[in-house]
Amino acid sequence: MDTVTQEEAFAATPLADDERARFFAASPFGGLECLTATFRSHRYAPHAHETYAVGAILAGCETFSSRRGRGYAGPGELVFMNPHEVHDGAPHDGGYAYRMSYPSIETLSAVAAEVSGRSDLGIPFFPQPVVHDPAGFALFVEAHVALQEEEDALKGAELLYRFLSLAIVRHARLPAREPGREHGPVARIKALLGERFAEPFTLEDLAAEARLSRHHLIRAFARETGMTPHAFLVNRRINAAETLLRAGLSPAEVAQATGFADQSHLTRAFKLRRGVTPGAYRMAFAR
């Protein structure tokens, strides 16, 4: 069977009035194809992808057939289809809502090589099409939402990379190599993010600066600092925002000066870490 993109598979059957679907391309990972949808009656014809299909069922139940038999995926479960695996898909007992991504063979092979420290493991294979993994589910959904919002590219990329790393170890059953302590590389990244906190960085930028793989950087940085590179960067931006708010700058001015996408992005991040909005914090220091 010829392979198709998920958008092509989806287009074969129009949606009903009470169904919703949105495709988007996530800029990290080479414009990764992603889908978020709610289906009540939509049925996929049998098809196969050149990519993996990796996702999470948010509500309801999807049923599908593949060479591995009939499967059912319910709320809180992860689903995995391997490249070139023929499958269909349909609502079961009222419909389902889900979030999906379609990483390429090259993408997952690169992650597997970084996680294992080996390049001779071949193409990752997921033996189980449906798995119950609450931590993996939460991480995937958080990553998918962040990529869809396009508010913070580093956040989405880091979260998705962490999920793919976890999935490869837990569900493709490949070995992981634990990184050692990397005082020098971590110190370089801390200094870079501390000094240039308002600039946009990609995960690849930081890994290149550290001269480490993405996997090694995230794990080593968290071990040294207690935070991932993205969390460290946001914390640095919040500290800078406090200084500017105390000086009387408006939240909108502060958001622009500290690297946040806009005022609402600053407000959410600030309140999550300080318990009050930037406006309220500024007013407390008004003379």
PDB file of C-alpha atoms in Angstrom:
ATOM      1  CA  MET A   1       0.000   0.000   0.000  1.00  0.00           C
ATOM      2  CA  ASP A   2       1.211   3.511  -0.832  1.00  0.00           C
ATOM      3  CA  THR A   3       1.882   5.689   2.191  1.00  0.00           C
ATOM      4  CA  VAL A   4      -0.042   8.919   2.783  1.00  0.00           C
ATOM      5  CA  THR A   5       0.179  11.883   5.111  1.00  0.00           C
ATOM      6  CA  GLN A   6      -2.355  12.058   7.921  1.00  0.00           C
ATOM      7  CA  GLU A   7      -3.954  15.067   6.246  1.00  0.00           C
ATOM      8  CA  GLU A   8      -4.468  13.029   3.077  1.00  0.00           C
ATOM      9  CA  ALA A   9      -5.953  10.154   5.070  1.00  0.00           C
ATOM     10  CA  PHE A  10      -8.227  12.540   6.909  1.00  0.00           C
ATOM     11  CA  ALA A  11      -9.410  14.306   3.728  1.00  0.00           C
ATOM     12  CA  ALA A  12     -10.882  11.106   2.301  1.00  0.00           C
ATOM     13  CA  THR A  13     -13.977  11.485   4.516  1.00  0.00           C
ATOM     14  CA  PRO A  14     -15.645  14.876   5.264  1.00  0.00           C
ATOM     15  CA  LEU A  15     -16.369  15.797   8.880  1.00  0.00           C
ATOM     16  CA  ALA A  16     -19.832  15.946  10.426  1.00  0.00           C
ATOM     17  CA  ASP A  17     -21.090  19.222  11.898  1.00  0.00           C
ATOM     18  CA  ASP A  18     -20.207  18.178  15.472  1.00  0.00           C
ATOM     19  CA  GLU A  19     -16.656  17.148  14.624  1.00  0.00           C
ATOM     20  CA  ARG A  20     -13.522  19.262  14.721  1.00  0.00           C
ATOM     21  CA  ALA A  21      -9.982  18.797  13.430  1.00  0.00           C
ATOM     22  CA  ARG A  22      -6.972  21.056  13.105  1.00  0.00           C
ATOM     23  CA  PHE A  23      -3.623  20.310  11.518  1.00  0.00           C
ATOM     24  CA  PHE A  24      -0.550  22.361  12.336  1.00  0.00           C
ATOM     25  CA  ALA A  25       3.145  22.149  11.574  1.00  0.00           C
ATOM     26  CA  ALA A  26       5.396  22.518  14.620  1.00  0.00           C
ATOM     27  CA  SER A  27       8.508  24.466  13.688  1.00  0.00           C
ATOM     28  CA  PRO A  28      10.834  22.356  15.885  1.00  0.00           C
ATOM     29  CA  PHE A  29      11.718  18.966  14.469  1.00  0.00           C
ATOM     30  CA  GLY A  30      11.561  20.172  10.881  1.00  0.00           C
ATOM     31  CA  GLY A  31       7.934  21.275  10.806  1.00  0.00           C
ATOM     32  CA  LEU A  32       6.533  18.214  12.558  1.00  0.00           C
ATOM     33  CA  GLU A  33       2.981  17.434  11.379  1.00  0.00           C
ATOM     34  CA  CYS A  34       0.474  17.469  14.241  1.00  0.00           C
ATOM     35  CA  LEU A  35      -3.286  17.000  14.586  1.00  0.00           C
ATOM     36  CA  THR A  36      -5.837  17.753  17.272  1.00  0.00           C
ATOM     37  CA  ALA A  37      -9.350  16.448  16.648  1.00  0.00           C
ATOM     38  CA  THR A  38     -12.708  15.352  18.024  1.00  0.00           C
ATOM     39  CA  PHE A  39     -14.509  12.661  16.010  1.00  0.00           C
ATOM     40  CA  ARG A  40     -18.041  11.327  16.506  1.00  0.00           C
ATOM     41  CA  SER A  41     -18.546   9.388  13.293  1.00  0.00           C
ATOM     42  CA  HIS A  42     -15.451   9.968  11.148  1.00  0.00           C
ATOM     43  CA  ARG A  43     -13.804   6.734  10.029  1.00  0.00           C
ATOM     44  CA  TYR A  44     -10.372   6.419   8.490  1.00  0.00           C
ATOM     45  CA  ALA A  45      -9.981   4.056   5.575  1.00  0.00           C
ATOM     46  CA  PRO A  46      -7.040   1.632   5.882  1.00  0.00           C
ATOM     47  CA  HIS A  47      -3.839   3.576   5.221  1.00  0.00           C
ATOM     48  CA  ALA A  48      -0.150   3.732   6.153  1.00  0.00           C
ATOM     49  CA  HIS A  49       2.355   6.530   6.794  1.00  0.00           C
ATOM     50  CA  GLU A  50       6.028   6.938   6.011  1.00  0.00           C
ATOM     51  CA  THR A  51       6.292   8.364   9.526  1.00  0.00           C
ATOM     52  CA  TYR A  52       5.403   7.165  13.001  1.00  0.00           C
ATOM     53  CA  ALA A  53       1.986   8.076  14.408  1.00  0.00           C
ATOM     54  CA  VAL A  54       2.289   8.924  18.100  1.00  0.00           C
ATOM     55  CA  GLY A  55      -0.474  10.454  20.168  1.00  0.00           C
ATOM     56  CA  ALA A  56      -2.756  10.587  23.172  1.00  0.00           C
ATOM     57  CA  ILE A  57      -6.469   9.952  23.650  1.00  0.00           C
ATOM     58  CA  LEU A  58      -7.963  12.813  25.648  1.00  0.00           C
ATOM     59  CA  ALA A  59     -11.544  11.542  25.941  1.00  0.00           C
ATOM     60  CA  GLY A  60     -13.757   8.755  24.615  1.00  0.00           C
ATOM     61  CA  CYS A  61     -12.433   5.699  22.814  1.00  0.00           C
ATOM     62  CA  GLU A  62     -10.901   5.025  19.409  1.00  0.00           C
ATOM     63  CA  THR A  63     -10.895   1.582  17.857  1.00  0.00           C
ATOM     64  CA  PHE A  64      -8.573   0.525  15.056  1.00  0.00           C
ATOM     65  CA  SER A  65      -7.274  -2.500  13.190  1.00  0.00           C
ATOM     66  CA  SER A  66      -3.704  -3.212  12.158  1.00  0.00           C
ATOM     67  CA  ARG A  67      -1.626  -6.307  11.517  1.00  0.00           C
ATOM     68  CA  ARG A  68      -1.392  -6.553  15.295  1.00  0.00           C
ATOM     69  CA  GLY A  69      -5.155  -7.057  15.530  1.00  0.00           C
ATOM     70  CA  ARG A  70      -8.086  -4.998  16.788  1.00  0.00           C
ATOM     71  CA  GLY A  71      -7.190  -2.337  19.323  1.00  0.00           C
ATOM     72  CA  TYR A  72      -8.998   0.107  21.595  1.00  0.00           C
ATOM     73  CA  ALA A  73      -7.480   3.291  23.001  1.00  0.00           C
ATOM     74  CA  GLY A  74      -9.218   5.116  25.828  1.00  0.00           C
ATOM     75  CA  PRO A  75      -8.713   8.333  27.796  1.00  0.00           C
ATOM     76  CA  GLY A  76      -5.247   8.780  29.241  1.00  0.00           C
ATOM     77  CA  GLU A  77      -3.629   6.248  26.926  1.00  0.00           C
ATOM     78  CA  LEU A  78      -0.834   6.683  24.401  1.00  0.00           C
ATOM     79  CA  VAL A  79      -1.002   5.242  20.890  1.00  0.00           C
ATOM     80  CA  PHE A  80       1.888   4.216  18.644  1.00  0.00           C
ATOM     81  CA  MET A  81       1.855   3.204  14.980  1.00  0.00           C
ATOM     82  CA  ASN A  82       5.114   2.310  13.274  1.00  0.00           C
ATOM     83  CA  PRO A  83       6.053   3.532   9.783  1.00  0.00           C
ATOM     84  CA  HIS A  84       4.374   1.662   6.889  1.00  0.00           C
ATOM     85  CA  GLU A  85       1.969  -0.084   9.298  1.00  0.00           C
ATOM     86  CA  VAL A  86      -1.464  -0.321   7.669  1.00  0.00           C
ATOM     87  CA  HIS A  87      -4.240   0.730  10.034  1.00  0.00           C
ATOM     88  CA  ASP A  88      -7.673   2.321  10.110  1.00  0.00           C
ATOM     89  CA  GLY A  89      -9.469   4.227  12.873  1.00  0.00           C
ATOM     90  CA  ALA A  90     -13.017   4.833  14.061  1.00  0.00           C
ATOM     91  CA  PRO A  91     -14.979   6.131  17.046  1.00  0.00           C
ATOM     92  CA  HIS A  92     -16.103   3.569  19.589  1.00  0.00           C
ATOM     93  CA  ASP A  93     -19.149   4.123  21.772  1.00  0.00           C
ATOM     94  CA  GLY A  94     -19.790   7.801  21.056  1.00  0.00           C
ATOM     95  CA  GLY A  95     -16.535   9.164  19.718  1.00  0.00           C
ATOM     96  CA  TYR A  96     -13.170  10.354  20.935  1.00  0.00           C
ATOM     97  CA  ALA A  97     -10.851  13.368  21.168  1.00  0.00           C
ATOM     98  CA  TYR A  98      -7.138  13.027  20.609  1.00  0.00           C
ATOM     99  CA  ARG A  99      -3.851  14.733  19.870  1.00  0.00           C
ATOM    100  CA  MET A 100      -1.438  13.184  17.371  1.00  0.00           C
ATOM    101  CA  SER A 101       2.040  13.794  15.995  1.00  0.00           C
ATOM    102  CA  TYR A 102       3.839  12.211  13.051  1.00  0.00           C
ATOM    103  CA  PRO A 103       7.613  12.169  13.667  1.00  0.00           C
ATOM    104  CA  SER A 104       9.799  10.940  10.839  1.00  0.00           C
ATOM    105  CA  ILE A 105      12.020   7.869  10.964  1.00  0.00           C
ATOM    106  CA  GLU A 106      15.020  10.212  10.860  1.00  0.00           C
ATOM    107  CA  THR A 107      13.741  12.180  13.851  1.00  0.00           C
ATOM    108  CA  LEU A 108      13.157   9.174  16.103  1.00  0.00           C
ATOM    109  CA  SER A 109      16.345   7.451  14.971  1.00  0.00           C
ATOM    110  CA  ALA A 110      18.327  10.575  15.895  1.00  0.00           C
ATOM    111  CA  VAL A 111      16.676  10.753  19.318  1.00  0.00           C
ATOM    112  CA  ALA A 112      17.308   7.041  19.887  1.00  0.00           C
ATOM    113  CA  ALA A 113      20.993   7.453  19.025  1.00  0.00           C
ATOM    114  CA  GLU A 114      21.341  10.371  21.452  1.00  0.00           C
ATOM    115  CA  VAL A 115      19.479   8.611  24.270  1.00  0.00           C
ATOM    116  CA  SER A 116      21.409   5.345  23.925  1.00  0.00           C
ATOM    117  CA  GLY A 117      24.764   6.793  22.895  1.00  0.00           C
ATOM    118  CA  ARG A 118      24.773   4.268  20.039  1.00  0.00           C
ATOM    119  CA  SER A 119      24.157   4.489  16.307  1.00  0.00           C
ATOM    120  CA  ASP A 120      23.817   0.759  15.601  1.00  0.00           C
ATOM    121  CA  LEU A 121      20.385   0.071  17.071  1.00  0.00           C
ATOM    122  CA  GLY A 122      18.406   0.402  13.845  1.00  0.00           C
ATOM    123  CA  ILE A 123      14.989   2.004  13.470  1.00  0.00           C
ATOM    124  CA  PRO A 124      12.981   2.246  16.721  1.00  0.00           C
ATOM    125  CA  PHE A 125       9.982  -0.096  16.853  1.00  0.00           C
ATOM    126  CA  PHE A 126       7.011   0.176  19.217  1.00  0.00           C
ATOM    127  CA  PRO A 127       5.660  -3.340  19.879  1.00  0.00           C
ATOM    128  CA  GLN A 128       2.464  -2.230  21.656  1.00  0.00           C
ATOM    129  CA  PRO A 129       0.016   0.072  19.818  1.00  0.00           C
ATOM    130  CA  VAL A 130      -1.674   1.225  23.053  1.00  0.00           C
ATOM    131  CA  VAL A 131       0.056   1.807  26.383  1.00  0.00           C
ATOM    132  CA  HIS A 132      -0.979   3.180  29.766  1.00  0.00           C
ATOM    133  CA  ASP A 133       1.705   5.628  30.898  1.00  0.00           C
ATOM    134  CA  PRO A 134       0.319   8.547  32.949  1.00  0.00           C
ATOM    135  CA  ALA A 135       3.618  10.437  33.095  1.00  0.00           C
ATOM    136  CA  GLY A 136       4.241   9.976  29.375  1.00  0.00           C
ATOM    137  CA  PHE A 137       0.671  10.967  28.564  1.00  0.00           C
ATOM    138  CA  ALA A 138       0.910  14.201  30.572  1.00  0.00           C
ATOM    139  CA  LEU A 139       4.279  15.071  29.019  1.00  0.00           C
ATOM    140  CA  PHE A 140       3.042  14.465  25.469  1.00  0.00           C
ATOM    141  CA  VAL A 141      -0.119  16.547  25.934  1.00  0.00           C
ATOM    142  CA  GLU A 142       1.830  19.427  27.493  1.00  0.00           C
ATOM    143  CA  ALA A 143       4.311  19.327  24.603  1.00  0.00           C
ATOM    144  CA  HIS A 144       1.587  19.150  21.951  1.00  0.00           C
ATOM    145  CA  VAL A 145      -0.309  22.103  23.424  1.00  0.00           C
ATOM    146  CA  ALA A 146       2.886  24.168  23.668  1.00  0.00           C
ATOM    147  CA  LEU A 147       3.734  23.437  20.026  1.00  0.00           C
ATOM    148  CA  GLN A 148       0.225  24.374  18.927  1.00  0.00           C
ATOM    149  CA  GLU A 149       0.239  27.672  20.844  1.00  0.00           C
ATOM    150  CA  GLU A 150       3.578  28.692  19.260  1.00  0.00           C
ATOM    151  CA  GLU A 151       4.192  31.013  22.201  1.00  0.00           C
ATOM    152  CA  ASP A 152       7.507  29.564  23.311  1.00  0.00           C
ATOM    153  CA  ALA A 153       9.374  27.444  20.760  1.00  0.00           C
ATOM    154  CA  LEU A 154      12.036  26.253  23.204  1.00  0.00           C
ATOM    155  CA  LYS A 155       9.372  25.038  25.632  1.00  0.00           C
ATOM    156  CA  GLY A 156       7.582  22.970  22.993  1.00  0.00           C
ATOM    157  CA  ALA A 157      10.796  21.539  21.573  1.00  0.00           C
ATOM    158  CA  GLU A 158      12.218  20.602  24.963  1.00  0.00           C
ATOM    159  CA  LEU A 159       8.977  18.994  26.137  1.00  0.00           C
ATOM    160  CA  LEU A 160       8.539  16.977  22.949  1.00  0.00           C
ATOM    161  CA  TYR A 161      12.168  15.870  22.985  1.00  0.00           C
ATOM    162  CA  ARG A 162      11.772  14.714  26.581  1.00  0.00           C
ATOM    163  CA  PHE A 163       8.637  12.781  25.643  1.00  0.00           C
ATOM    164  CA  LEU A 164      10.256  11.107  22.633  1.00  0.00           C
ATOM    165  CA  SER A 165      13.244  10.146  24.777  1.00  0.00           C
ATOM    166  CA  LEU A 166      10.955   8.637  27.395  1.00  0.00           C
ATOM    167  CA  ALA A 167       8.875   6.803  24.776  1.00  0.00           C
ATOM    168  CA  ILE A 168      11.937   5.296  23.120  1.00  0.00           C
ATOM    169  CA  VAL A 169      13.203   3.892  26.410  1.00  0.00           C
ATOM    170  CA  ARG A 170       9.898   2.755  27.922  1.00  0.00           C
ATOM    171  CA  HIS A 171       7.923   1.693  24.881  1.00  0.00           C
ATOM    172  CA  ALA A 172      10.439   0.987  22.098  1.00  0.00           C
ATOM    173  CA  ARG A 173      12.520  -0.691  24.823  1.00  0.00           C
ATOM    174  CA  LEU A 174      15.861   0.753  23.806  1.00  0.00           C
ATOM    175  CA  PRO A 175      18.651   1.220  26.360  1.00  0.00           C
ATOM    176  CA  ALA A 176      19.431   4.635  27.819  1.00  0.00           C
ATOM    177  CA  ARG A 177      22.897   5.894  28.666  1.00  0.00           C
ATOM    178  CA  GLU A 178      22.947   7.966  31.826  1.00  0.00           C
ATOM    179  CA  PRO A 179      24.942  11.173  31.387  1.00  0.00           C
ATOM    180  CA  GLY A 180      27.698  12.033  33.807  1.00  0.00           C
ATOM    181  CA  ARG A 181      28.212  15.396  35.433  1.00  0.00           C
ATOM    182  CA  GLU A 182      29.129  18.120  32.973  1.00  0.00           C
ATOM    183  CA  HIS A 183      30.171  21.124  35.056  1.00  0.00           C
ATOM    184  CA  GLY A 184      31.853  23.021  32.210  1.00  0.00           C
ATOM    185  CA  PRO A 185      29.131  22.666  29.553  1.00  0.00           C
ATOM    186  CA  VAL A 186      26.360  23.382  32.070  1.00  0.00           C
ATOM    187  CA  ALA A 187      28.201  26.464  33.318  1.00  0.00           C
ATOM    188  CA  ARG A 188      28.483  27.750  29.733  1.00  0.00           C
ATOM    189  CA  ILE A 189      24.749  27.364  29.148  1.00  0.00           C
ATOM    190  CA  LYS A 190      23.889  28.985  32.478  1.00  0.00           C
ATOM    191  CA  ALA A 191      26.075  31.964  31.592  1.00  0.00           C
ATOM    192  CA  LEU A 192      24.602  32.202  28.095  1.00  0.00           C
ATOM    193  CA  LEU A 193      20.999  32.133  29.309  1.00  0.00           C
ATOM    194  CA  GLY A 194      21.784  34.440  32.201  1.00  0.00           C
ATOM    195  CA  GLU A 195      23.313  37.119  29.984  1.00  0.00           C
ATOM    196  CA  ARG A 196      21.158  36.806  26.858  1.00  0.00           C
ATOM    197  CA  PHE A 197      17.851  35.833  28.447  1.00  0.00           C
ATOM    198  CA  ALA A 198      15.755  38.036  26.138  1.00  0.00           C
ATOM    199  CA  GLU A 199      16.932  36.230  23.008  1.00  0.00           C
ATOM    200  CA  PRO A 200      15.198  33.235  21.411  1.00  0.00           C
ATOM    201  CA  PHE A 201      17.152  29.994  21.594  1.00  0.00           C
ATOM    202  CA  THR A 202      16.515  26.606  20.063  1.00  0.00           C
ATOM    203  CA  LEU A 203      17.369  23.340  21.760  1.00  0.00           C
ATOM    204  CA  GLU A 204      19.889  22.758  18.989  1.00  0.00           C
ATOM    205  CA  ASP A 205      21.531  26.145  19.704  1.00  0.00           C
ATOM    206  CA  LEU A 206      22.057  25.207  23.334  1.00  0.00           C
ATOM    207  CA  ALA A 207      23.285  21.691  22.579  1.00  0.00           C
ATOM    208  CA  ALA A 208      25.813  23.075  20.084  1.00  0.00           C
ATOM    209  CA  GLU A 209      27.056  25.641  22.600  1.00  0.00           C
ATOM    210  CA  ALA A 210      27.409  22.933  25.260  1.00  0.00           C
ATOM    211  CA  ARG A 211      28.962  20.504  22.763  1.00  0.00           C
ATOM    212  CA  LEU A 212      26.578  17.834  24.032  1.00  0.00           C
ATOM    213  CA  SER A 213      23.648  15.966  22.522  1.00  0.00           C
ATOM    214  CA  ARG A 214      20.201  17.325  23.292  1.00  0.00           C
ATOM    215  CA  HIS A 215      19.497  14.387  25.597  1.00  0.00           C
ATOM    216  CA  HIS A 216      22.792  14.744  27.432  1.00  0.00           C
ATOM    217  CA  LEU A 217      22.317  18.509  27.812  1.00  0.00           C
ATOM    218  CA  ILE A 218      18.802  18.299  29.278  1.00  0.00           C
ATOM    219  CA  ARG A 219      19.705  15.528  31.727  1.00  0.00           C
ATOM    220  CA  ALA A 220      23.053  17.003  32.786  1.00  0.00           C
ATOM    221  CA  PHE A 221      21.635  20.507  33.153  1.00  0.00           C
ATOM    222  CA  ALA A 222      18.748  19.267  35.315  1.00  0.00           C
ATOM    223  CA  ARG A 223      21.145  17.248  37.451  1.00  0.00           C
ATOM    224  CA  GLU A 224      23.373  20.292  38.059  1.00  0.00           C
ATOM    225  CA  THR A 225      20.689  22.971  38.513  1.00  0.00           C
ATOM    226  CA  GLY A 226      17.440  21.221  39.385  1.00  0.00           C
ATOM    227  CA  MET A 227      15.830  22.725  36.268  1.00  0.00           C
ATOM    228  CA  THR A 228      15.787  22.025  32.555  1.00  0.00           C
ATOM    229  CA  PRO A 229      17.368  24.673  30.281  1.00  0.00           C
ATOM    230  CA  HIS A 230      13.937  26.077  29.418  1.00  0.00           C
ATOM    231  CA  ALA A 231      12.839  26.278  33.053  1.00  0.00           C
ATOM    232  CA  PHE A 232      16.128  28.005  33.936  1.00  0.00           C
ATOM    233  CA  LEU A 233      15.607  30.534  31.133  1.00  0.00           C
ATOM    234  CA  VAL A 234      12.055  31.359  32.218  1.00  0.00           C
ATOM    235  CA  ASN A 235      13.201  31.776  35.820  1.00  0.00           C
ATOM    236  CA  ARG A 236      15.919  34.187  34.672  1.00  0.00           C
ATOM    237  CA  ARG A 237      13.366  36.162  32.657  1.00  0.00           C
ATOM    238  CA  ILE A 238      11.043  36.393  35.660  1.00  0.00           C
ATOM    239  CA  ASN A 239      13.885  37.703  37.843  1.00  0.00           C
ATOM    240  CA  ALA A 240      14.651  40.341  35.216  1.00  0.00           C
ATOM    241  CA  ALA A 241      10.963  41.195  34.957  1.00  0.00           C
ATOM    242  CA  GLU A 242      10.782  41.853  38.697  1.00  0.00           C
ATOM    243  CA  THR A 243      13.611  44.379  38.449  1.00  0.00           C
ATOM    244  CA  LEU A 244      11.956  46.240  35.582  1.00  0.00           C
ATOM    245  CA  LEU A 245       8.511  46.218  37.221  1.00  0.00           C
ATOM    246  CA  ARG A 246       9.964  47.677  40.422  1.00  0.00           C
ATOM    247  CA  ALA A 247      11.508  50.406  38.258  1.00  0.00           C
ATOM    248  CA  GLY A 248       8.028  51.342  37.005  1.00  0.00           C
ATOM    249  CA  LEU A 249       7.940  49.821  33.504  1.00  0.00           C
ATOM    250  CA  SER A 250       4.558  48.576  32.310  1.00  0.00           C
ATOM    251  CA  PRO A 251       3.931  44.841  31.987  1.00  0.00           C
ATOM    252  CA  ALA A 252       3.800  45.201  28.194  1.00  0.00           C
ATOM    253  CA  GLU A 253       7.203  46.934  28.169  1.00  0.00           C
ATOM    254  CA  VAL A 254       8.623  44.315  30.511  1.00  0.00           C
ATOM    255  CA  ALA A 255       7.349  41.438  28.368  1.00  0.00           C
ATOM    256  CA  GLN A 256       9.085  42.879  25.322  1.00  0.00           C
ATOM    257  CA  ALA A 257      12.317  43.544  27.202  1.00  0.00           C
ATOM    258  CA  THR A 258      12.588  40.114  28.796  1.00  0.00           C
ATOM    259  CA  GLY A 259      11.870  37.777  25.887  1.00  0.00           C
ATOM    260  CA  PHE A 260       8.243  36.838  26.486  1.00  0.00           C
ATOM    261  CA  ALA A 261       5.946  36.559  23.464  1.00  0.00           C
ATOM    262  CA  ASP A 262       3.564  39.216  24.789  1.00  0.00           C
ATOM    263  CA  GLN A 263       2.038  40.580  27.997  1.00  0.00           C
ATOM    264  CA  SER A 264      -0.313  37.623  28.466  1.00  0.00           C
ATOM    265  CA  HIS A 265       2.630  35.215  28.193  1.00  0.00           C
ATOM    266  CA  LEU A 266       4.505  37.186  30.866  1.00  0.00           C
ATOM    267  CA  THR A 267       1.409  37.316  33.076  1.00  0.00           C
ATOM    268  CA  ARG A 268       0.875  33.565  33.040  1.00  0.00           C
ATOM    269  CA  ALA A 269       4.530  32.783  33.700  1.00  0.00           C
ATOM    270  CA  PHE A 270       4.850  35.447  36.414  1.00  0.00           C
ATOM    271  CA  LYS A 271       1.703  34.447  38.309  1.00  0.00           C
ATOM    272  CA  LEU A 272       2.634  30.775  38.156  1.00  0.00           C
ATOM    273  CA  ARG A 273       5.961  31.528  39.858  1.00  0.00           C
ATOM    274  CA  ARG A 274       5.167  34.542  42.038  1.00  0.00           C
ATOM    275  CA  GLY A 275       1.495  34.114  42.883  1.00  0.00           C
ATOM    276  CA  VAL A 276       0.476  37.585  41.661  1.00  0.00           C
ATOM    277  CA  THR A 277       0.196  39.276  38.288  1.00  0.00           C
ATOM    278  CA  PRO A 278       2.961  41.580  37.006  1.00  0.00           C
ATOM    279  CA  GLY A 279       0.557  44.528  37.331  1.00  0.00           C
ATOM    280  CA  ALA A 280      -0.120  43.797  40.971  1.00  0.00           C
ATOM    281  CA  TYR A 281       3.592  43.340  41.661  1.00  0.00           C
ATOM    282  CA  ARG A 282       4.349  46.696  39.971  1.00  0.00           C
ATOM    283  CA  MET A 283       1.670  48.490  41.996  1.00  0.00           C
ATOM    284  CA  ALA A 284       3.174  47.252  45.254  1.00  0.00           C
ATOM    285  CA  PHE A 285       6.323  49.300  44.472  1.00  0.00           C
ATOM    286  CA  ALA A 286       4.564  52.375  43.070  1.00  0.00           C
ATOM    287  CA  ARG A 287       5.453  55.609  44.767  1.00  0.00           C
TER     288      ARG A 287
END
